[in-house]
Each structure stands twice: as structure tokens, then as C-alpha cells.
Coordinates of C-alpha atoms and ligand atoms in Angstrom, one line a residue:
X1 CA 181.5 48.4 166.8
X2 CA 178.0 48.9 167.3
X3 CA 176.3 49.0 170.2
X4 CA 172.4 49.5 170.8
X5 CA 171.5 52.3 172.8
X6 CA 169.3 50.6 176.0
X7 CA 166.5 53.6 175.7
X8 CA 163.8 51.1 177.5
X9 CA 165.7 50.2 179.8
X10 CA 166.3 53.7 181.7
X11 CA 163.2 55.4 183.1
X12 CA 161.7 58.0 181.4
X13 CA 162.5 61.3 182.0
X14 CA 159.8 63.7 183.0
X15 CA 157.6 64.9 179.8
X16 CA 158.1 68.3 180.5
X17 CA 162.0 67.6 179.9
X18 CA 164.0 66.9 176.6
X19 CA 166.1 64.2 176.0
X20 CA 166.9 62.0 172.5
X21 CA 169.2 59.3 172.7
X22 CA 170.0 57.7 169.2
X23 CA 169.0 54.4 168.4
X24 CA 172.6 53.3 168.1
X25 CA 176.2 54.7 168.1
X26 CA 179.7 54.2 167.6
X27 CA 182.8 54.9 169.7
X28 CA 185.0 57.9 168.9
X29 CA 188.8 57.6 168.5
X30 CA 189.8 59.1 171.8
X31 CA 193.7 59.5 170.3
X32 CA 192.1 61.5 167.4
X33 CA 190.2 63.8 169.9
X34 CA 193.3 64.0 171.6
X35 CA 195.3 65.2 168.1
X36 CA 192.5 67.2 167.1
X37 CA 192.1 69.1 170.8
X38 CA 196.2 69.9 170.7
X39 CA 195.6 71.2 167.1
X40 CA 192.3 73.4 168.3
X41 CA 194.6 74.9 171.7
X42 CA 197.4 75.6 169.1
X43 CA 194.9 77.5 166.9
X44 CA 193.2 79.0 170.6
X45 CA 196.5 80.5 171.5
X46 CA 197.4 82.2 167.8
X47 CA 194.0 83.8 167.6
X48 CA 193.3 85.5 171.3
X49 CA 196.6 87.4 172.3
X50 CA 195.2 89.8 173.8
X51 CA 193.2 87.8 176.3
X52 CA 196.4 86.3 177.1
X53 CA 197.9 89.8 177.5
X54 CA 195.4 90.9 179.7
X55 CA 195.4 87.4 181.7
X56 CA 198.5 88.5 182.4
X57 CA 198.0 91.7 183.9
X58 CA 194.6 90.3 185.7
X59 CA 196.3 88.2 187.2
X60 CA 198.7 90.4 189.5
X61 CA 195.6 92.4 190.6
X62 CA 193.6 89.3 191.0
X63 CA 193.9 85.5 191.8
X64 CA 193.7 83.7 188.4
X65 CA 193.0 87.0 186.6
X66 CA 189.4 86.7 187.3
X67 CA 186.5 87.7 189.5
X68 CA 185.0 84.5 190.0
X69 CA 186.8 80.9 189.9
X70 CA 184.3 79.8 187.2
X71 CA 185.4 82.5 184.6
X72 CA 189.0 80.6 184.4
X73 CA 190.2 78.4 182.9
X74 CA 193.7 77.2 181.7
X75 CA 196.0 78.8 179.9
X76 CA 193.7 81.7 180.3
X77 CA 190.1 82.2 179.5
X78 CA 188.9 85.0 176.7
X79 CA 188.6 87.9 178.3
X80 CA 185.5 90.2 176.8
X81 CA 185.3 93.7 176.4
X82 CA 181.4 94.8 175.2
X83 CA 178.4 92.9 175.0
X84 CA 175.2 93.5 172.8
X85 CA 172.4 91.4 172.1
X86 CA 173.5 87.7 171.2
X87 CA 177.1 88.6 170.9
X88 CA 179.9 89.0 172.7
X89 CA 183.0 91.3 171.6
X90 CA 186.2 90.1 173.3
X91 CA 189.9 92.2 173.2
X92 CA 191.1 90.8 170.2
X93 CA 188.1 92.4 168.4
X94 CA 186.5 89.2 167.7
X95 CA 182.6 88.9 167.7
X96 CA 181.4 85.8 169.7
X97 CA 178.0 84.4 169.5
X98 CA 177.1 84.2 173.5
X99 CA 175.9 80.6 174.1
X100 CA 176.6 81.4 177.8
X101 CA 174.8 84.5 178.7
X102 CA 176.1 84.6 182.0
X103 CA 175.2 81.5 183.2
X104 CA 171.1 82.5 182.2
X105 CA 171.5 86.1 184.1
X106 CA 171.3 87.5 180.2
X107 CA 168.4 85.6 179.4
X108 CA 166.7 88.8 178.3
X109 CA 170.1 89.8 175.8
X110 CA 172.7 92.1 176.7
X111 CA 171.5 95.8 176.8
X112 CA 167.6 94.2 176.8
X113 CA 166.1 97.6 175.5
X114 CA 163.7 97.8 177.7
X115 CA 165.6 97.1 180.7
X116 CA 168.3 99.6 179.9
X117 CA 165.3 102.4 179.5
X118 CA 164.1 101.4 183.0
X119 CA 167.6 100.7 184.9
X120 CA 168.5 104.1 183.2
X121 CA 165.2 106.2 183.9
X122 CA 166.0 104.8 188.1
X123 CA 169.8 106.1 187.7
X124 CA 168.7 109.6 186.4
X125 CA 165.9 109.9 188.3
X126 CA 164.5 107.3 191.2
X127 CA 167.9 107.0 192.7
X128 CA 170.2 104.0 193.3
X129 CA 169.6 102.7 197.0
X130 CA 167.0 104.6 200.0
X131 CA 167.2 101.1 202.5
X132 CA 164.1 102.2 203.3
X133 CA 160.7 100.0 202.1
X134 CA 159.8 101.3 198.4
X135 CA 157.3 101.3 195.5
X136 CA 159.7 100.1 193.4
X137 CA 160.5 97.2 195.5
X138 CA 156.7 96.0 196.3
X139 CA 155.5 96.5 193.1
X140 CA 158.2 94.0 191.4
X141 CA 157.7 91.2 194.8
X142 CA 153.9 91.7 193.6
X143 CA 154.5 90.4 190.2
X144 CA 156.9 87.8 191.3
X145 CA 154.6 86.6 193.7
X146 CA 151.9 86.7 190.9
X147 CA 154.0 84.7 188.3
X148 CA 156.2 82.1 190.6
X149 CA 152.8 82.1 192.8
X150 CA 154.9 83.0 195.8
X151 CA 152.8 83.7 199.2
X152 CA 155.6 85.8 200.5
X153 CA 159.1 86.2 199.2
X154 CA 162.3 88.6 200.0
X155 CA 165.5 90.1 197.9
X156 CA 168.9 89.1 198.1
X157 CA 171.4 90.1 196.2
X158 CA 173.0 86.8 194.9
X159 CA 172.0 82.5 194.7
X160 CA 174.6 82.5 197.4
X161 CA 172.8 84.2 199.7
X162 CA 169.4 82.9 198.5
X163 CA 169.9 79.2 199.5
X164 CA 171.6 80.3 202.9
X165 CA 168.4 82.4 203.5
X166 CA 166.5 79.3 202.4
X167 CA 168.5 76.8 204.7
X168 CA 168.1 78.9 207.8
X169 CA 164.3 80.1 207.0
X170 CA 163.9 75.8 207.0
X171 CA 165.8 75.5 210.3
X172 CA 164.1 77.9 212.0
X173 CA 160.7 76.6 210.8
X174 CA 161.2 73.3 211.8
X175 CA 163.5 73.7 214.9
X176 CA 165.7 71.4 212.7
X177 CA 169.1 71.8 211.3
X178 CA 170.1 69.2 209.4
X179 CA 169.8 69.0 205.3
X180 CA 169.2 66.7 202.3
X181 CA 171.1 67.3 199.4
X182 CA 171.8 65.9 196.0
X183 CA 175.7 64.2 195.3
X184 CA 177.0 66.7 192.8
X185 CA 174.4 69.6 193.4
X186 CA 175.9 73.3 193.5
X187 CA 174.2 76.0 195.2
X188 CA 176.2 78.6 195.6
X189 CA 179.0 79.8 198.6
X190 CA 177.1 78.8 201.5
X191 CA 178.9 76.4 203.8
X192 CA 176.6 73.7 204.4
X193 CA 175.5 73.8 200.7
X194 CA 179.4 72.7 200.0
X195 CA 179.3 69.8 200.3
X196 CA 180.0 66.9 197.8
X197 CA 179.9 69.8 195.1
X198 CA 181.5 67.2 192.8
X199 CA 183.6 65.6 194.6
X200 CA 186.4 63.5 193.9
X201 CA 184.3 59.6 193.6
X202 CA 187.5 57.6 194.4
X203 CA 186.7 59.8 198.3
X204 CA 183.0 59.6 197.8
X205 CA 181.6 56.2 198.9
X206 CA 180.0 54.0 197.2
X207 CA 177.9 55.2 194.4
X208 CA 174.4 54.0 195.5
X209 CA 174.8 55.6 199.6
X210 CA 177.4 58.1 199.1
X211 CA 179.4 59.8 201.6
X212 CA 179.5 63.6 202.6
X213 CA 182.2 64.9 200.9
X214 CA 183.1 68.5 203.5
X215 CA 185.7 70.3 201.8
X216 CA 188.4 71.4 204.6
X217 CA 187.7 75.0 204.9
X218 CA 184.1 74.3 205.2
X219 CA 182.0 74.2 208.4
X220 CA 179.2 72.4 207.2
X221 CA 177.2 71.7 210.1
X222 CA 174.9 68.4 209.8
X223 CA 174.4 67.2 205.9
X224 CA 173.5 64.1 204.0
X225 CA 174.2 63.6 201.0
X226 CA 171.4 61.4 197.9
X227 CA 172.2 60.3 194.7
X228 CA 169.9 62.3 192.3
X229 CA 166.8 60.1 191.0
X230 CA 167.0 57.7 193.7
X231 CA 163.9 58.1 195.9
X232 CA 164.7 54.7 197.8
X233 CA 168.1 56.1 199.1
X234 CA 166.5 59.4 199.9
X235 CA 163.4 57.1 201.7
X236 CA 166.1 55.4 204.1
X237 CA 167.9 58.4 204.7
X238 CA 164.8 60.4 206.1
X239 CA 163.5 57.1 207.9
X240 CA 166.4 57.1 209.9
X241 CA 167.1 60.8 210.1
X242 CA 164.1 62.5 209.6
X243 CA 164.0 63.9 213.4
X244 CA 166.9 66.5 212.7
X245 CA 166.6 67.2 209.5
X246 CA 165.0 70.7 208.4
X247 CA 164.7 70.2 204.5
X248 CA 166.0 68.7 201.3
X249 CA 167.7 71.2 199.0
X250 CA 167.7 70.5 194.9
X251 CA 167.8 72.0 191.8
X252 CA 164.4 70.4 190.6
X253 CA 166.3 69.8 187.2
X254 CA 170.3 69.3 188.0
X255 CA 171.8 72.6 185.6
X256 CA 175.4 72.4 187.1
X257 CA 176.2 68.8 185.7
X258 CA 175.2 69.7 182.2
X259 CA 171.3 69.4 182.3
X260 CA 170.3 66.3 184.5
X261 CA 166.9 65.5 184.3
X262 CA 164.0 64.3 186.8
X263 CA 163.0 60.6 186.1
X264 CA 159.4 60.8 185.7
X265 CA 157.3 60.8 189.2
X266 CA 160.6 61.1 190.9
X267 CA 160.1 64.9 192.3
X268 CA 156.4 63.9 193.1
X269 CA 158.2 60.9 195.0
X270 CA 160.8 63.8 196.7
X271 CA 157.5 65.7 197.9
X272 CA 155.9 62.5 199.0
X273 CA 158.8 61.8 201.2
X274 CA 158.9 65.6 202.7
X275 CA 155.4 65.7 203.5
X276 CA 155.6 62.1 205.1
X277 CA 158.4 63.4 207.4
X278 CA 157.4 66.6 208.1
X279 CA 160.9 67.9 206.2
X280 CA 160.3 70.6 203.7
X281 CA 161.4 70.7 200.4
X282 CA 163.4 73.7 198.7
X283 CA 163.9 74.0 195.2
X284 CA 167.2 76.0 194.1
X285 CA 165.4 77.7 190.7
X286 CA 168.7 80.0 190.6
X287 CA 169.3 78.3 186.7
X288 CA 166.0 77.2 186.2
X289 CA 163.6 79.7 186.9
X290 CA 162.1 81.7 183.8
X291 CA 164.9 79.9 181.5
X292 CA 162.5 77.0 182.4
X293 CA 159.4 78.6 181.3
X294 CA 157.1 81.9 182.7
X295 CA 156.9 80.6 186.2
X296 CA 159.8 78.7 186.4
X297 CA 160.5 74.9 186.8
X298 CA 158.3 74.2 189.9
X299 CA 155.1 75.5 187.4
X300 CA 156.5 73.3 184.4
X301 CA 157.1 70.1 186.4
X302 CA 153.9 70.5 188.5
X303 CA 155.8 70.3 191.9
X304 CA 155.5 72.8 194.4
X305 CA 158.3 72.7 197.2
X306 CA 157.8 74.9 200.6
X307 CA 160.1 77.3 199.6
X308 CA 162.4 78.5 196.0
X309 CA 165.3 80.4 195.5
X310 CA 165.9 82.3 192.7
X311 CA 168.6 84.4 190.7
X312 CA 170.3 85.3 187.6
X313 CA 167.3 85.2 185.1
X314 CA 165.2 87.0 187.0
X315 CA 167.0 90.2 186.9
X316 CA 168.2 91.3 183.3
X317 CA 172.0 91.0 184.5
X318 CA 171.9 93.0 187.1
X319 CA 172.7 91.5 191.0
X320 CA 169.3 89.9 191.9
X321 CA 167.8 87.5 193.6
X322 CA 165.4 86.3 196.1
X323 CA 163.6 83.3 198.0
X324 CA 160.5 82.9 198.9
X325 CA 157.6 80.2 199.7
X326 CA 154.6 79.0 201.9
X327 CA 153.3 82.0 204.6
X328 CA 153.4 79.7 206.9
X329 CA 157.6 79.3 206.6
X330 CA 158.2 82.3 205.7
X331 CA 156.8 83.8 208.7
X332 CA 159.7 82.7 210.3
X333 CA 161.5 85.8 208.8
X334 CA 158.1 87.7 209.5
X335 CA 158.2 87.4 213.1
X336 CA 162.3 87.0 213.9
X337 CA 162.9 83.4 213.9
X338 CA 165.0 83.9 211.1
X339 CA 166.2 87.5 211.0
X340 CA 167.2 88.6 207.0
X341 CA 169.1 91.4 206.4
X342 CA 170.5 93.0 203.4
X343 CA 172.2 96.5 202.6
X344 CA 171.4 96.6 198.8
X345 CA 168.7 94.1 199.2
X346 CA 165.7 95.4 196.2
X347 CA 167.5 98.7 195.4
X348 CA 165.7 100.6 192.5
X349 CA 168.0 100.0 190.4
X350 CA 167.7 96.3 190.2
X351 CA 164.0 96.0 190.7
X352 CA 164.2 98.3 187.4
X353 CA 165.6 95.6 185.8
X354 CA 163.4 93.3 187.3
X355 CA 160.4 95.3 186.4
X356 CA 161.6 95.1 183.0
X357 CA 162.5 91.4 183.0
X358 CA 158.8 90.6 184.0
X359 CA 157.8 92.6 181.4
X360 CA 159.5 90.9 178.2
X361 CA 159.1 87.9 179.6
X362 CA 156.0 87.5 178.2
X363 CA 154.6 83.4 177.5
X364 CA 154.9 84.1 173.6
X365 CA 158.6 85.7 173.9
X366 CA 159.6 82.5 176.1
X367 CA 157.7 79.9 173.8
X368 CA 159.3 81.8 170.7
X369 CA 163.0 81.2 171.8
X370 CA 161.5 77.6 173.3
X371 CA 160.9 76.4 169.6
X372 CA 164.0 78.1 168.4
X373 CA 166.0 75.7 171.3
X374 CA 163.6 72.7 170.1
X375 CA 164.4 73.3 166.3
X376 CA 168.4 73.1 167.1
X377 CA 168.0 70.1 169.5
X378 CA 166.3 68.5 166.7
X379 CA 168.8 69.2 164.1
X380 CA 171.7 68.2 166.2
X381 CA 169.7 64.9 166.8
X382 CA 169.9 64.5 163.4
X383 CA 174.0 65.1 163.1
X384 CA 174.5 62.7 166.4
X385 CA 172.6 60.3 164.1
X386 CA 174.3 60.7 160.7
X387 CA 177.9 60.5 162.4
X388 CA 176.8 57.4 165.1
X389 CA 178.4 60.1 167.7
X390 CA 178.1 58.6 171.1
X391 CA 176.2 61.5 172.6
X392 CA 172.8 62.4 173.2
X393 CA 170.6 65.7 173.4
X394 CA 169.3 67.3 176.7
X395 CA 167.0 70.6 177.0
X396 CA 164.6 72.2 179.5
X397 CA 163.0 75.3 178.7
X398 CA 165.2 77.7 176.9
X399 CA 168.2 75.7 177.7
X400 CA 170.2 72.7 175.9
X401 CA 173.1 70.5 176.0
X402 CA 174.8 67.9 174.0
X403 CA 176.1 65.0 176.7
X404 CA 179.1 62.9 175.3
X405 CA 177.3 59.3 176.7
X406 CA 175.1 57.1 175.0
X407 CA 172.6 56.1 177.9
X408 CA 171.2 58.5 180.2
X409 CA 172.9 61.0 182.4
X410 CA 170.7 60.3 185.8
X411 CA 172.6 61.7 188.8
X412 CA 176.4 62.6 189.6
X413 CA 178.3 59.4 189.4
X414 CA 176.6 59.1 185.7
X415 CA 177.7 62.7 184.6
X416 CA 181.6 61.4 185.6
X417 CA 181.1 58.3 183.5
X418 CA 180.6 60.9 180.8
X419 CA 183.6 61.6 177.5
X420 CA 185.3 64.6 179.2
X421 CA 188.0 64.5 176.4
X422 CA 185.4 64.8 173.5
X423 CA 183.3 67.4 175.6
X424 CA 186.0 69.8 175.6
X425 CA 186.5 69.4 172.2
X426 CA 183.6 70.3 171.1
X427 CA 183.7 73.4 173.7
X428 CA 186.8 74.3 172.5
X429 CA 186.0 73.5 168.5
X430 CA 183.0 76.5 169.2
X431 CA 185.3 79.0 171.0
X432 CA 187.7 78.8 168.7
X433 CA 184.7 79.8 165.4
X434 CA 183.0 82.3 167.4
X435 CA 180.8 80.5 169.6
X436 CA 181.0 80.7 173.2
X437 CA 179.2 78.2 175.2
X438 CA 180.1 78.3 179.3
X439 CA 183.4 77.1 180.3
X440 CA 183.9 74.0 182.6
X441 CA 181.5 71.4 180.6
X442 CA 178.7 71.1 183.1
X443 CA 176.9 74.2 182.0
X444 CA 174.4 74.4 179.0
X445 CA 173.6 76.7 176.7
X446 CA 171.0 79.4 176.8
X447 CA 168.7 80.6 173.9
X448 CA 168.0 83.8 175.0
X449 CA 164.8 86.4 173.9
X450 CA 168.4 87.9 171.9
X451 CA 168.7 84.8 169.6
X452 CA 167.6 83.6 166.7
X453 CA 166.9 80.5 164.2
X454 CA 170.1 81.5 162.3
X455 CA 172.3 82.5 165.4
X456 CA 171.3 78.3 166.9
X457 CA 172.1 77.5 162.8
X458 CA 175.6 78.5 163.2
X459 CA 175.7 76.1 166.4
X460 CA 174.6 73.4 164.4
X461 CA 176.7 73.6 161.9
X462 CA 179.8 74.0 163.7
X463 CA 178.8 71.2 165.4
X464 CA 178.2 69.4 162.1
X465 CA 181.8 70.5 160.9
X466 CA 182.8 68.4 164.4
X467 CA 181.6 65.3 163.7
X468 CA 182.6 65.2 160.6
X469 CA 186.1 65.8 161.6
X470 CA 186.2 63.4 164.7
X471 CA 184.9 61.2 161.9
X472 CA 187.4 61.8 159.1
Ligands
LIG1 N1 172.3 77.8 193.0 C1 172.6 77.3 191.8 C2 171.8 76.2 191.2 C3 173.6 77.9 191.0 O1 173.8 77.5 189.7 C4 174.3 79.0 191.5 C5 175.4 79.7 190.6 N2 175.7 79.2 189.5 C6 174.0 79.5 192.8 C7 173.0 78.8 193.5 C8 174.8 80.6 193.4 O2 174.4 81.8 192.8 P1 175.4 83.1 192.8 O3 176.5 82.8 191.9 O4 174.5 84.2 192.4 O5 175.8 83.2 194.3

């Protein structure tokens, strides 16, 4: 069976996005994914006991073996002993090629050169924490407000805190405590941020108003929920609620359902729709941010919300991150409204990394490993073509994804609709010949300043070996 891939029927994504769908595909043989998946966990078992030894012992020290819920997954997840670069080394002695890079907090490469000269030069010599204000720390919120063209902004140490920091800065601006968020949307720990992190649909509501999905050990305090790419659904919700609600949170491009991009116009529409209702608008750049380009995704899409968080990228792999906006809000934190507080908040040693990652990130190192991301998105364009795979190519920035669906992935109920089965094949097909892309299949992978042509090669071919034996 054929079927004819509806590209004009869907809106266009935003042109500062990526996404190819094929002219025309044909369904896979879900019962030979399903042999070809048992065969690949067979072969996943034989060749990593030690990561099943050490899940082992992991596990009576801590729950699941691991340090965060995400690292696991079942039997047990490869557990990695050095990193350099591109590649990972795990305890069997195998060299993985790092597709992952800690969710886009190695987006400089493992042991970056020059941030292991500066993070070193701070341990030998600065010191490792004063709590006291510092050159070290003003001199790296200077270039961060340069490059993300910040007014004012403030460290944290994690996203989690970030987008708390964000919610209540909001609250307090606006003497509002409600929020907007997106159905599926993940932004860290914070309670009201919980909810509906992909929630169960069947408990969800219907999928053009869905419900507020509060998980039970959450005390999420006033929250509605929006589909993604749906301004009309966010227009009603602030006409009739616009009065207690302090902001609408999203990740401008959605980088926690695979890569979910903006319809074209539709975050000019979200900003439209603030301004008209006095609500501001935060954008959680915590996976975006320079994996989306030198000043991050709110530069490249050519929206400016009132305040952004960011994380991971921004700091070389060490624990950083901040948030940061309009003077106007953030003087909310400046004069008490909304106290912040932080122990290690923009210790030397991170803002040495920091200092470092604004160095290498130069435009030309960024729009380097941006071709090198185009140039495989391309070539797997041309393997979904050759095999008729029902999937399509996404990418922003430095980061890409194949999605197992032939029409466009647009908000959360979409991303469920998508081939879960033949997604973690193709996951597991990688891990299993040296590539590691993030567990859970709603990451994406990262081409980081560490990669190169050949390293996104060896993706594609793997790739290529997978169609052709779904195919066979
Ligand atoms: N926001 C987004 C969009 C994220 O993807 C994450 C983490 N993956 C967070 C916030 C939370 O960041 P952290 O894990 O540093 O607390």
C-alpha cells in the first residue's frame, strides 16, 4: 500500500526549523520489528555484561541503579565509564559514538579543551565557591546578556530551578499565579510545571481542550493546560482566564517529544496573545539555547518572550544555568518581590566553563556543526525515500531527529500517534553498533563542536543497514 504523504495540507513549519516529509511511504511490518527488536535485545544483553553487573550493584545503593530516572531504562541501561570528545567509553570497554551528549549539556565535546584549561586554571588557582559577588561571575552574566540580549539575568544551578525562578519572577510581576502550559511540555522538577508531562491520553480530555493532568504527589497550584500549535485554544483559554494568570510557559521548539516544531506565525500569535492580556510569555531555552544557534532559539525564530531560562548548553557540562529577561520583570528579584537565593549559584568554577563555552561558541563553530546536522538530515532523507520508511526528518540548530510518522508531528497527542515499536528499534539497532542516541525516544540527537562529517556518516549508515533490514 501506498499512501500519499498530505505535505499541503499541514501548515508549514517555521523556516528557521527543519522538516522533510517524503512524498510517499509504505507501512512497516510491525511483527518483523517485533522479531527483529527480540533479536537486537538478545544481541543487547550478550555484548554489555558488565553494565548489567554494575546495574546490579547500582541498584542497592540507588533506586534503579541510577542518578536520574531518565538514565534508566529496562533491563538496565549501559552504564559508561570515560568520556572524550564524540565518544563515549562504557564498562565493557566498548567505544560509543555519543549522539546524546547529555541531553545538549556536552554541546561543546567532552573534555572541551578549552574549558578544561579554564575549569582547571579556577580549581588550582581562583577557588571553587566565595558566595560573595565576583569577577568571575559578572564578567560571564555580561556576555550572556550580550549574546541572548538579556537586560538582566541570574544563575541557578539546574533547568529545575530555572523555570521555578521563572514561574515565581512572573507571579510576583504580575500579582498573578496562575500558568499556561503546553500538553506534553517538560520543564524540569518544579511542581506546577508537572503537570500533563505526558500524560496518560485515555485520562487527558479530549485532544483539542485537554485536561490538567496533576500527578498525585504534586501540588500544582492553578495550571491550564494548550495543545501545542493551537493559538485558538490558547486564545479562549486566556479570554476566559486571563485575570489570574501570570504567564505562559514553553519550549519555543517542543525538544522533549522528539523535536516538535512551531507552525509558522504560531509563536508570533503566542506573543500576540500575551501582550493582549497583559500575561507574559517565558520561553524554557534549557534544550534549545545555543544548540539552536549563537543566541539561542528566541534570536533564530525572531520572538522575544519577557523572560528565558536556560541550562545544559550553556555550561560545557558543568551544573549551570540561569534565567533572565525584561528589567522591568526582573526587578521583581531586584527589589524583593521575588527573593532568589542560591548556595553555589555562579561559583568560579562553573562560570569557567561558562567563560569557555561563550568562547568556542563562536557563529562559524556553530554554523560548521549546523551543515554537518543538515548534510546527515539530508542523507537520511534520502534512505526514508529509497526504503518508502514511514518516517520523516526533524532538525533545529545542531539538533535532529528521525520521527516514525508520515504527516507532521504538531503537538502531544500527535507525538503518541507516532510508531513507538519501530522507534525503539531503531534506538536500540544504534546502541547495539556503537551509537548512542538518548534513551526514552523523545530526545534528539546533538551534533556537537566534537563531531564530524564521518562520525554523522556512521549514523547514516547504520540507519541505512535498518531499513534495509525492516525491508528484507
Ligand atoms: N526544561 C527543559 C525544556 C528540559 O528539557 C529540562 C531537562 N531535560 C529541564 C527544564 C530541567 O532541567 P534540569 O534537568 O537541569 O533540572
Amino acid at each position: 500500500m501506498t499512501s500519499d504523504a498530505p505535505t499541503t495540507t499541514w501548515p508549514p513549519n517555521d523556516p528557521a526549523t527543519w522538516r522533510y516529509l517524503p512524498e510517499s511511504s509504505t507501512p512497516v511490518d510491525h511483527d518483523r520489528v517485533a522479531a527483529l527488536l527480540a533479536v537486537e535485545w538478545e544481541r543487547f544483553i550478550a555484548s554489555t555484561p558488565a553494565s548489567a553487573e554494575h546495574n546490579i550493584r547500582a541498584s542497592k545503593s540507588l533506586p534503579l541503579g541510577v542518578t536520574s530516572s531518565f538514565q534508566h531504562w529496562d533491563p538496565y541501561p549501559i552504564s559508561i565509564a570515560s568520556a572524550n570528545g564524540a565518544w563515549l567509553t562504557d564498562v565493557d570497554g566498548r567505544k560509543l559514538l555519543d549522539l546524546s551528549m547529555g541531553f545538549g549539556a556536552m554541546m561543546v565535546g567532552h573534555l572541551n579543551p578549552v574549558v578544561v584549561e579554564k575549569v582547571k586554571y579556577a580549581l588550582e588557582t581562583t577557588g571553587t565557591l566565595f558566595v560573595t559577588p565576583s569577577p568571575t561571575a559578572t564578567e560571564v552574566a555580561e556576555r550572556f546578556q550580550k549574546r541572548f540580549s538579556l537586560d538582566r539575568l541570574r544563575f541557578t544551578n539546574s533547568g529545575t530551578e530555572s523555570t521555578m525562578y521563572a514561574v515565581r519572577t512572573a507571579r510576583a510581576f504580575t500579582h498573578r499565579r496562575g500558568i499556561v502550559k503546553m500538553e506534553g511540555g517538560y520543564h524540569g522538577g518544579y511542581d506546577a510545571l508537572s503537570v500533563s508531562v505526558k500524560p496518560d491520553v485515555a485520562g487527558a480530555g479530549p485532544e483539542g481542550f485537554p485536561s490538567a493532568v496533576v500527578p498525585f504527589e504534586v501540588e500544582a497550584g492553578l495550571v491550564h493546560v494548550v495543545p501545542y500549535n493551537d493559538l485558538e485554544r490558547l486564545a479562549t483559554i486566556l479570554d476566559a482566564h486571563a485575570d489570574e494568570i501570570a504567564a505562559v510557559v514553553m519550549e519555543p521548539v517542543i525538544e522533549n517529544l522528539g523535536i516538535v516544531l512551531p507552525d509558522e506565525g504560531y509563536l508570533s500569535g503566542v506573543r500576540a496573545l500575551c501582550d493582549h492580556h497583559g500575561v507574559l510569555l517565558i520561553f524554557d531555552e534549557v534544550k534549545t539555547g545555543l544548540t539552536a544557534g549563537y543566541a539561542g532559539a528566541t534570536s533564530r525564530l525572531g520572538v522575544t518572550p519577557d523572560l528565558v531560562t536556560l541550562a545544559k548548553s550553556i555550561g560545557g557540562g558543568l551544573p549551570l544555568a540561569a534565567f533572565g529577561g525584561r528589567e522591568e520583570v526582573m526587578a521583581a528579584v531586584t527589589d524583593g518581590r521575588m527573593p532568589h537565593f542560591g548556595t553555589y549559584n555562579g561559583n568560579p568554577l562553573v562560570m569557567a566553563a561558562a567563560a569557555a563555552v561563550d568562547e568556542v561558541c563562536t557563529e562559524e563553530a556553530l554554523a560548521s556543526a549546523e551543515a554537518i546536522n543538515e548534510g546527515a538530515l539530508r542523507a537520511l532523507d534520502k534512505v526514508i525515500d529509497q526504503y518508502e520508511l514511514p518516517a520523516h526528518t526533524v532538525g533545529f540548530g545542531i539538533k535532529g531527529a528521525v520521527t516514525w510518522s508520515t504527516t507532521p508531528v504538531r503537538n502531544y497527542r500527535d507525538y503518541k500517534r507516532t510508531d513507538f515499536l519501530t522507534a525503539e528499534l531503531s534506538w536500540l539497532w544504534g546502541v547495539n553498533r556503537g551509537i548512542l542516541t538518548p534513551p526514552g525516544l523523545d530526545e534528539q540527537w546533538l551534533v556537537s563542536l566534537a563531531h564530524t562529517a564521518e562520525d554523522m556518516a556512521a549514523l547514516v549508515s547504520d540507519f541505512t543497514d535498518l531499513a534495509a533490514a525492516i525491508r528484507a
